[in-house]
Amino acid sequence: MIKLRLKRCGRKQRATYRIIAIDVRSPREGRDLRKLGFYDPIKNQTYLNVPAILYFLEKGAQPTEIVHDISKRAEVFKAFGVTRTKENS
């Protein structure tokens, strides 16, 4: 199974993240299938490769909660035509 998740980059106390497609069994810093974007929580900057994200979503990739929230703010799911609701547990 493929997941869309964050990969930590940057230096100490200045973390930035790459949004990547990766196999579920791989560690956080493992080899990614493809780089899909960039997220800087300090500067609150985001770059998303929307066509690549949509490609992996169509193939059944599951975004993590944080990647889902980032994509939702960028309105990626409107282009995909799907809304994901959080289930109450």
Short mmCIF file of N, CA, C and O in Angstrom, two decimals:
data_model
loop_
_atom_site.label_atom_id
_atom_site.label_comp_id
_atom_site.label_asym_id
_atom_site.label_seq_id
_atom_site.Cartn_x
_atom_site.Cartn_y
_atom_site.Cartn_z
N MET A 1 0.84 -1.19 0.00
CA MET A 1 0.00 0.00 0.00
C MET A 1 0.88 1.24 0.00
O MET A 1 1.92 1.29 0.65
N ILE A 2 0.45 2.25 -0.71
CA ILE A 2 1.18 3.50 -0.83
C ILE A 2 0.55 4.54 0.11
O ILE A 2 -0.67 4.65 0.19
N LYS A 3 1.40 5.31 0.78
CA LYS A 3 0.95 6.41 1.63
C LYS A 3 1.56 7.70 1.13
O LYS A 3 2.68 7.72 0.63
N LEU A 4 0.83 8.79 1.29
CA LEU A 4 1.36 10.13 1.06
C LEU A 4 1.67 10.68 2.44
O LEU A 4 0.76 10.87 3.25
N ARG A 5 2.94 10.89 2.73
CA ARG A 5 3.31 11.35 4.06
C ARG A 5 4.49 12.29 4.03
O ARG A 5 5.04 12.57 2.97
N LEU A 6 4.86 12.79 5.21
CA LEU A 6 5.93 13.78 5.32
C LEU A 6 7.27 13.10 5.59
O LEU A 6 7.33 12.11 6.30
N LYS A 7 8.31 13.67 5.02
CA LYS A 7 9.68 13.22 5.25
C LYS A 7 10.44 14.42 5.78
O LYS A 7 10.46 15.49 5.16
N ARG A 8 11.07 14.27 6.94
CA ARG A 8 11.72 15.40 7.60
C ARG A 8 13.02 15.77 6.91
O ARG A 8 13.83 14.92 6.57
N CYS A 9 13.22 17.08 6.71
CA CYS A 9 14.44 17.63 6.14
C CYS A 9 14.83 18.83 6.98
O CYS A 9 14.18 19.16 7.95
N GLY A 10 15.86 19.51 6.58
CA GLY A 10 16.26 20.72 7.29
C GLY A 10 17.26 20.42 8.39
O GLY A 10 17.79 19.32 8.51
N ARG A 11 17.50 21.43 9.22
CA ARG A 11 18.48 21.26 10.29
C ARG A 11 17.77 21.22 11.64
O ARG A 11 16.55 21.29 11.73
N LYS A 12 18.56 21.15 12.69
CA LYS A 12 18.03 21.11 14.05
C LYS A 12 17.20 22.34 14.34
O LYS A 12 17.60 23.46 14.02
N GLN A 13 16.05 22.15 14.94
CA GLN A 13 15.15 23.23 15.33
C GLN A 13 14.59 24.02 14.14
O GLN A 13 13.94 25.04 14.34
N ARG A 14 14.87 23.63 12.92
CA ARG A 14 14.36 24.31 11.71
C ARG A 14 13.85 23.25 10.73
O ARG A 14 14.30 23.21 9.58
N ALA A 15 12.96 22.43 11.19
CA ALA A 15 12.48 21.32 10.37
C ALA A 15 11.65 21.82 9.19
O ALA A 15 10.84 22.73 9.33
N THR A 16 11.89 21.24 8.05
CA THR A 16 11.02 21.39 6.89
C THR A 16 10.68 19.97 6.45
O THR A 16 11.36 19.01 6.83
N TYR A 17 9.65 19.84 5.68
CA TYR A 17 9.19 18.51 5.30
C TYR A 17 8.95 18.43 3.80
O TYR A 17 8.48 19.37 3.19
N ARG A 18 9.25 17.26 3.25
CA ARG A 18 8.88 16.94 1.88
C ARG A 18 7.64 16.08 1.94
O ARG A 18 7.54 15.20 2.78
N ILE A 19 6.72 16.32 1.05
CA ILE A 19 5.55 15.46 0.92
C ILE A 19 5.90 14.43 -0.14
O ILE A 19 6.26 14.78 -1.26
N ILE A 20 5.84 13.16 0.25
CA ILE A 20 6.31 12.08 -0.62
C ILE A 20 5.28 10.96 -0.71
O ILE A 20 4.41 10.84 0.14
N ALA A 21 5.41 10.17 -1.75
CA ALA A 21 4.69 8.91 -1.86
C ALA A 21 5.68 7.82 -1.49
O ALA A 21 6.80 7.78 -2.00
N ILE A 22 5.28 6.97 -0.56
CA ILE A 22 6.20 5.95 -0.04
C ILE A 22 5.42 4.70 0.34
O ILE A 22 4.22 4.77 0.64
N ASP A 23 6.09 3.56 0.30
CA ASP A 23 5.48 2.31 0.72
C ASP A 23 5.23 2.35 2.22
O ASP A 23 6.05 2.90 2.97
N VAL A 24 4.13 1.80 2.66
CA VAL A 24 3.73 1.85 4.07
C VAL A 24 4.77 1.20 4.99
O VAL A 24 4.98 1.66 6.11
N ARG A 25 5.45 0.20 4.51
CA ARG A 25 6.40 -0.53 5.36
C ARG A 25 7.74 0.16 5.52
O ARG A 25 8.56 -0.24 6.32
N SER A 26 7.97 1.23 4.77
CA SER A 26 9.24 1.94 4.83
C SER A 26 9.29 2.89 6.03
O SER A 26 8.27 3.44 6.43
N PRO A 27 10.50 3.12 6.58
CA PRO A 27 10.61 4.10 7.66
C PRO A 27 10.41 5.52 7.15
O PRO A 27 10.42 5.77 5.94
N ARG A 28 10.27 6.46 8.07
CA ARG A 28 10.00 7.86 7.71
C ARG A 28 11.08 8.42 6.79
O ARG A 28 10.79 9.17 5.87
N GLU A 29 12.32 8.07 7.02
CA GLU A 29 13.43 8.58 6.21
C GLU A 29 13.81 7.62 5.09
O GLU A 29 14.87 7.75 4.49
N GLY A 30 12.95 6.65 4.79
CA GLY A 30 13.25 5.65 3.77
C GLY A 30 13.19 6.20 2.36
O GLY A 30 12.89 7.37 2.12
N ARG A 31 13.47 5.32 1.41
CA ARG A 31 13.47 5.71 0.00
C ARG A 31 12.04 5.95 -0.49
O ARG A 31 11.17 5.08 -0.36
N ASP A 32 11.82 7.12 -1.08
CA ASP A 32 10.48 7.46 -1.53
C ASP A 32 10.28 7.06 -2.98
O ASP A 32 11.23 6.91 -3.74
N LEU A 33 9.02 6.89 -3.36
CA LEU A 33 8.68 6.58 -4.75
C LEU A 33 8.73 7.84 -5.60
O LEU A 33 9.17 7.81 -6.74
N ARG A 34 8.24 8.96 -5.02
CA ARG A 34 8.24 10.22 -5.74
C ARG A 34 8.03 11.37 -4.77
O ARG A 34 7.29 11.24 -3.81
N LYS A 35 8.69 12.48 -5.03
CA LYS A 35 8.51 13.70 -4.24
C LYS A 35 7.31 14.45 -4.81
O LYS A 35 7.24 14.70 -6.01
N LEU A 36 6.37 14.81 -3.93
CA LEU A 36 5.13 15.42 -4.38
C LEU A 36 4.97 16.86 -3.96
O LEU A 36 4.06 17.55 -4.44
N GLY A 37 5.81 17.31 -3.05
CA GLY A 37 5.66 18.69 -2.60
C GLY A 37 6.59 19.00 -1.45
O GLY A 37 7.47 18.23 -1.10
N PHE A 38 6.34 20.16 -0.85
CA PHE A 38 7.21 20.70 0.18
C PHE A 38 6.35 21.45 1.18
O PHE A 38 5.37 22.10 0.81
N TYR A 39 6.69 21.33 2.48
CA TYR A 39 5.93 22.02 3.53
C TYR A 39 6.90 22.59 4.55
O TYR A 39 7.73 21.86 5.09
N ASP A 40 6.80 23.89 4.81
CA ASP A 40 7.62 24.56 5.82
C ASP A 40 6.68 25.10 6.89
O ASP A 40 6.01 26.12 6.67
N PRO A 41 6.60 24.43 8.05
CA PRO A 41 5.66 24.88 9.08
C PRO A 41 6.06 26.20 9.74
O PRO A 41 5.21 26.90 10.26
N ILE A 42 7.33 26.55 9.70
CA ILE A 42 7.79 27.78 10.34
C ILE A 42 7.36 29.00 9.53
O ILE A 42 6.82 29.96 10.05
N LYS A 43 7.59 28.95 8.23
CA LYS A 43 7.19 30.05 7.34
C LYS A 43 5.77 29.87 6.81
O LYS A 43 5.25 30.74 6.13
N ASN A 44 5.18 28.72 7.11
CA ASN A 44 3.84 28.37 6.65
C ASN A 44 3.76 28.44 5.12
O ASN A 44 2.81 28.98 4.56
N GLN A 45 4.75 27.87 4.45
CA GLN A 45 4.78 27.80 2.99
C GLN A 45 4.54 26.37 2.54
O GLN A 45 4.99 25.43 3.19
N THR A 46 3.84 26.25 1.44
CA THR A 46 3.54 24.93 0.89
C THR A 46 3.68 24.97 -0.62
O THR A 46 3.25 25.93 -1.26
N TYR A 47 4.29 23.93 -1.17
CA TYR A 47 4.30 23.73 -2.62
C TYR A 47 3.79 22.32 -2.86
O TYR A 47 4.30 21.36 -2.26
N LEU A 48 2.80 22.17 -3.71
CA LEU A 48 2.24 20.86 -4.02
C LEU A 48 2.24 20.63 -5.52
O LEU A 48 1.84 21.52 -6.29
N ASN A 49 2.67 19.46 -5.93
CA ASN A 49 2.57 19.03 -7.32
C ASN A 49 1.21 18.33 -7.46
O ASN A 49 1.09 17.12 -7.29
N VAL A 50 0.18 19.11 -7.73
CA VAL A 50 -1.20 18.63 -7.71
C VAL A 50 -1.44 17.47 -8.69
O VAL A 50 -2.05 16.47 -8.31
N PRO A 51 -0.96 17.54 -9.95
CA PRO A 51 -1.20 16.39 -10.85
C PRO A 51 -0.60 15.09 -10.32
O PRO A 51 -1.22 14.03 -10.44
N ALA A 52 0.57 15.17 -9.71
CA ALA A 52 1.19 13.95 -9.16
C ALA A 52 0.41 13.43 -7.96
O ALA A 52 0.23 12.22 -7.80
N ILE A 53 -0.07 14.34 -7.12
CA ILE A 53 -0.87 13.92 -5.95
C ILE A 53 -2.16 13.25 -6.42
O ILE A 53 -2.55 12.20 -5.91
N LEU A 54 -2.81 13.85 -7.39
CA LEU A 54 -4.05 13.27 -7.92
C LEU A 54 -3.80 11.91 -8.55
O LEU A 54 -4.63 10.99 -8.42
N TYR A 55 -2.66 11.74 -9.22
CA TYR A 55 -2.31 10.44 -9.82
C TYR A 55 -2.23 9.36 -8.74
O TYR A 55 -2.81 8.28 -8.89
N PHE A 56 -1.54 9.66 -7.65
CA PHE A 56 -1.39 8.65 -6.59
C PHE A 56 -2.72 8.41 -5.86
O PHE A 56 -3.00 7.28 -5.46
N LEU A 57 -3.53 9.44 -5.70
CA LEU A 57 -4.84 9.24 -5.07
C LEU A 57 -5.73 8.36 -5.93
O LEU A 57 -6.47 7.52 -5.41
N GLU A 58 -5.68 8.54 -7.24
CA GLU A 58 -6.46 7.69 -8.14
C GLU A 58 -6.01 6.24 -8.10
O GLU A 58 -6.80 5.33 -8.29
N LYS A 59 -4.72 6.02 -7.83
CA LYS A 59 -4.19 4.66 -7.74
C LYS A 59 -4.44 4.03 -6.38
O LYS A 59 -4.05 2.89 -6.15
N GLY A 60 -5.07 4.78 -5.45
CA GLY A 60 -5.44 4.20 -4.16
C GLY A 60 -4.53 4.57 -3.00
O GLY A 60 -4.65 3.99 -1.93
N ALA A 61 -3.65 5.53 -3.19
CA ALA A 61 -2.76 5.95 -2.10
C ALA A 61 -3.58 6.64 -1.01
O ALA A 61 -4.55 7.34 -1.30
N GLN A 62 -3.17 6.44 0.24
CA GLN A 62 -3.86 7.04 1.37
C GLN A 62 -2.99 8.13 1.98
O GLN A 62 -1.87 7.87 2.39
N PRO A 63 -3.50 9.36 2.07
CA PRO A 63 -2.72 10.43 2.71
C PRO A 63 -2.80 10.30 4.23
O PRO A 63 -3.83 9.87 4.77
N THR A 64 -1.72 10.67 4.92
CA THR A 64 -1.77 10.73 6.37
C THR A 64 -2.63 11.92 6.76
O THR A 64 -3.00 12.75 5.93
N GLU A 65 -2.94 12.04 8.04
CA GLU A 65 -3.84 13.10 8.49
C GLU A 65 -3.28 14.49 8.20
O GLU A 65 -3.99 15.37 7.73
N ILE A 66 -1.98 14.68 8.43
CA ILE A 66 -1.36 15.99 8.20
C ILE A 66 -1.31 16.32 6.72
O ILE A 66 -1.63 17.44 6.30
N VAL A 67 -0.94 15.35 5.90
CA VAL A 67 -0.90 15.58 4.45
C VAL A 67 -2.31 15.84 3.94
O VAL A 67 -2.52 16.68 3.06
N HIS A 68 -3.29 15.16 4.50
CA HIS A 68 -4.68 15.40 4.10
C HIS A 68 -5.08 16.84 4.42
O HIS A 68 -5.72 17.51 3.61
N ASP A 69 -4.73 17.32 5.61
CA ASP A 69 -5.07 18.68 6.00
C ASP A 69 -4.38 19.72 5.11
O ASP A 69 -4.98 20.72 4.72
N ILE A 70 -3.11 19.48 4.78
CA ILE A 70 -2.37 20.39 3.89
C ILE A 70 -3.02 20.41 2.51
O ILE A 70 -3.23 21.47 1.92
N SER A 71 -3.38 19.25 2.00
CA SER A 71 -4.01 19.15 0.69
C SER A 71 -5.39 19.79 0.69
O SER A 71 -5.81 20.41 -0.29
N LYS A 72 -6.09 19.63 1.79
CA LYS A 72 -7.43 20.20 1.90
C LYS A 72 -7.37 21.73 1.86
O LYS A 72 -8.19 22.37 1.21
N ARG A 73 -6.38 22.32 2.56
CA ARG A 73 -6.21 23.77 2.54
C ARG A 73 -5.89 24.27 1.14
O ARG A 73 -6.27 25.37 0.75
N ALA A 74 -5.17 23.44 0.37
CA ALA A 74 -4.81 23.82 -1.00
C ALA A 74 -5.91 23.44 -2.01
O ALA A 74 -5.73 23.62 -3.21
N GLU A 75 -7.01 22.90 -1.52
CA GLU A 75 -8.16 22.52 -2.33
C GLU A 75 -7.82 21.49 -3.41
O GLU A 75 -8.35 21.53 -4.51
N VAL A 76 -6.96 20.55 -3.06
CA VAL A 76 -6.60 19.47 -3.98
C VAL A 76 -7.78 18.52 -4.16
O VAL A 76 -8.03 18.03 -5.26
N PHE A 77 -8.54 18.28 -3.09
CA PHE A 77 -9.62 17.31 -3.15
C PHE A 77 -10.81 17.80 -3.96
O PHE A 77 -11.62 17.00 -4.42
N LYS A 78 -10.94 19.11 -4.15
CA LYS A 78 -11.99 19.62 -5.03
C LYS A 78 -11.72 19.20 -6.47
O LYS A 78 -12.63 18.88 -7.22
N ALA A 79 -10.45 19.18 -6.84
CA ALA A 79 -10.08 18.73 -8.19
C ALA A 79 -10.28 17.22 -8.32
O ALA A 79 -10.59 16.72 -9.39
N PHE A 80 -10.11 16.50 -7.20
CA PHE A 80 -10.26 15.04 -7.20
C PHE A 80 -11.73 14.64 -7.13
O PHE A 80 -12.11 13.57 -7.56
N GLY A 81 -12.57 15.52 -6.57
CA GLY A 81 -13.99 15.25 -6.50
C GLY A 81 -14.39 14.37 -5.33
O GLY A 81 -15.43 13.75 -5.35
N VAL A 82 -13.56 14.31 -4.29
CA VAL A 82 -13.84 13.47 -3.13
C VAL A 82 -13.62 14.28 -1.87
O VAL A 82 -12.67 15.04 -1.77
N THR A 83 -14.50 14.11 -0.91
CA THR A 83 -14.28 14.70 0.41
C THR A 83 -14.15 13.57 1.41
O THR A 83 -14.91 12.62 1.39
N ARG A 84 -13.21 13.69 2.29
CA ARG A 84 -12.96 12.66 3.30
C ARG A 84 -13.43 13.22 4.63
O ARG A 84 -13.07 14.30 5.03
N THR A 85 -14.26 12.46 5.32
CA THR A 85 -14.74 12.90 6.62
C THR A 85 -14.00 12.13 7.70
O THR A 85 -13.72 10.94 7.55
N LYS A 86 -13.73 12.80 8.79
CA LYS A 86 -13.08 12.15 9.92
C LYS A 86 -14.15 11.46 10.75
O LYS A 86 -15.16 12.05 11.10
N GLU A 87 -13.93 10.21 11.04
CA GLU A 87 -14.90 9.45 11.80
C GLU A 87 -14.67 9.67 13.29
O GLU A 87 -13.55 9.69 13.76
N ASN A 88 -15.74 9.82 14.03
CA ASN A 88 -15.64 9.98 15.47
C ASN A 88 -15.48 8.62 16.12
O ASN A 88 -16.25 7.70 15.85
N SER A 89 -14.47 8.48 16.95
CA SER A 89 -14.24 7.20 17.61
C SER A 89 -14.58 7.29 19.07
O SER A 89 -14.39 8.22 19.73
#
